[in-house]
């Protein structure tokens, strides 16, 4: 009995440092991979975790999701789908939860067109000059009448800095931003204005979400729909998502 206890104690003392060393090695490896991604691609890596594919890490960056081999030598960029789950987009699913949290600091900067009988809330990355953004905005009453509240974040497609970004800042900094947005999307000039609108932060957030065009619609669960959705079609999508 004494021999068995002593033997168990010795085994525990041997295994514990080995396990700790393995953990530290893995930590060192992931830290090195994060640094390599940052140095090579000029991206900020917010998290690095096991991907659904063995042998690959899933890196959540400020330019979307990347997949990298565990030895840090091979990189994949694109969507990963699950054939056994109806072609579920696993890359999109990886971004859904983080998007909700990442939008919260900018909620006070959103331009909100609130529905009276609110059923759903969507966040739309928009540009004052894009045709489909204007089409969506022209139907704002229809979205609101269906119970859809629309929150705008700025995504000037010309980038930061640009005249396009200055135009959007003018909208956000106007005395009546909601009216200024309608004016801008109707082709009317909006008087230039400066304030702490955080247009650059909004644009950078869109890039983190993987957005490269407007409008881009973020649903309540954090999933992203690229492109314009007619009011009734968007309601069907929102109702279906809420029923899951």
Short mmCIF file of N, CA and C in Angstrom, two decimals, residues 79-93:
data_model
loop_
_atom_site.label_atom_id
_atom_site.label_comp_id
_atom_site.label_asym_id
_atom_site.label_seq_id
_atom_site.Cartn_x
_atom_site.Cartn_y
_atom_site.Cartn_z
N UNK A 79 -13.91 31.12 -47.04
CA UNK A 79 -14.96 30.56 -46.19
C UNK A 79 -14.83 29.05 -46.07
N UNK A 80 -15.09 28.57 -44.86
CA UNK A 80 -15.07 27.15 -44.57
C UNK A 80 -16.50 26.68 -44.35
N UNK A 81 -16.91 25.62 -45.05
CA UNK A 81 -18.29 25.15 -44.98
C UNK A 81 -18.35 23.73 -44.43
N UNK A 82 -19.46 23.42 -43.76
CA UNK A 82 -19.70 22.08 -43.23
C UNK A 82 -20.68 21.36 -44.14
N UNK A 83 -20.19 20.38 -44.88
CA UNK A 83 -21.02 19.65 -45.84
C UNK A 83 -22.12 18.85 -45.16
N UNK A 84 -21.89 18.44 -43.92
CA UNK A 84 -22.87 17.62 -43.21
C UNK A 84 -23.93 18.44 -42.48
N UNK A 85 -23.79 19.75 -42.54
CA UNK A 85 -24.77 20.63 -41.87
C UNK A 85 -25.35 21.64 -42.85
N UNK A 86 -25.72 21.14 -44.02
CA UNK A 86 -26.38 22.00 -45.00
C UNK A 86 -25.51 23.12 -45.51
N UNK A 87 -24.22 22.86 -45.67
CA UNK A 87 -23.28 23.88 -46.15
C UNK A 87 -23.23 25.09 -45.21
N UNK A 88 -23.28 24.82 -43.91
CA UNK A 88 -23.16 25.91 -42.94
C UNK A 88 -21.82 26.59 -43.09
N UNK A 89 -21.83 27.90 -43.13
CA UNK A 89 -20.62 28.68 -43.26
C UNK A 89 -19.96 28.82 -41.89
N UNK A 90 -18.94 28.02 -41.65
CA UNK A 90 -18.29 28.01 -40.35
C UNK A 90 -17.44 29.26 -40.11
N UNK A 91 -16.94 29.84 -41.20
CA UNK A 91 -16.17 31.09 -41.07
C UNK A 91 -17.08 32.22 -40.60
N UNK A 92 -18.27 32.29 -41.19
CA UNK A 92 -19.24 33.30 -40.79
C UNK A 92 -19.68 33.07 -39.34
N UNK A 93 -19.89 31.81 -38.99
CA UNK A 93 -20.32 31.48 -37.62
C UNK A 93 -19.27 31.90 -36.60
#
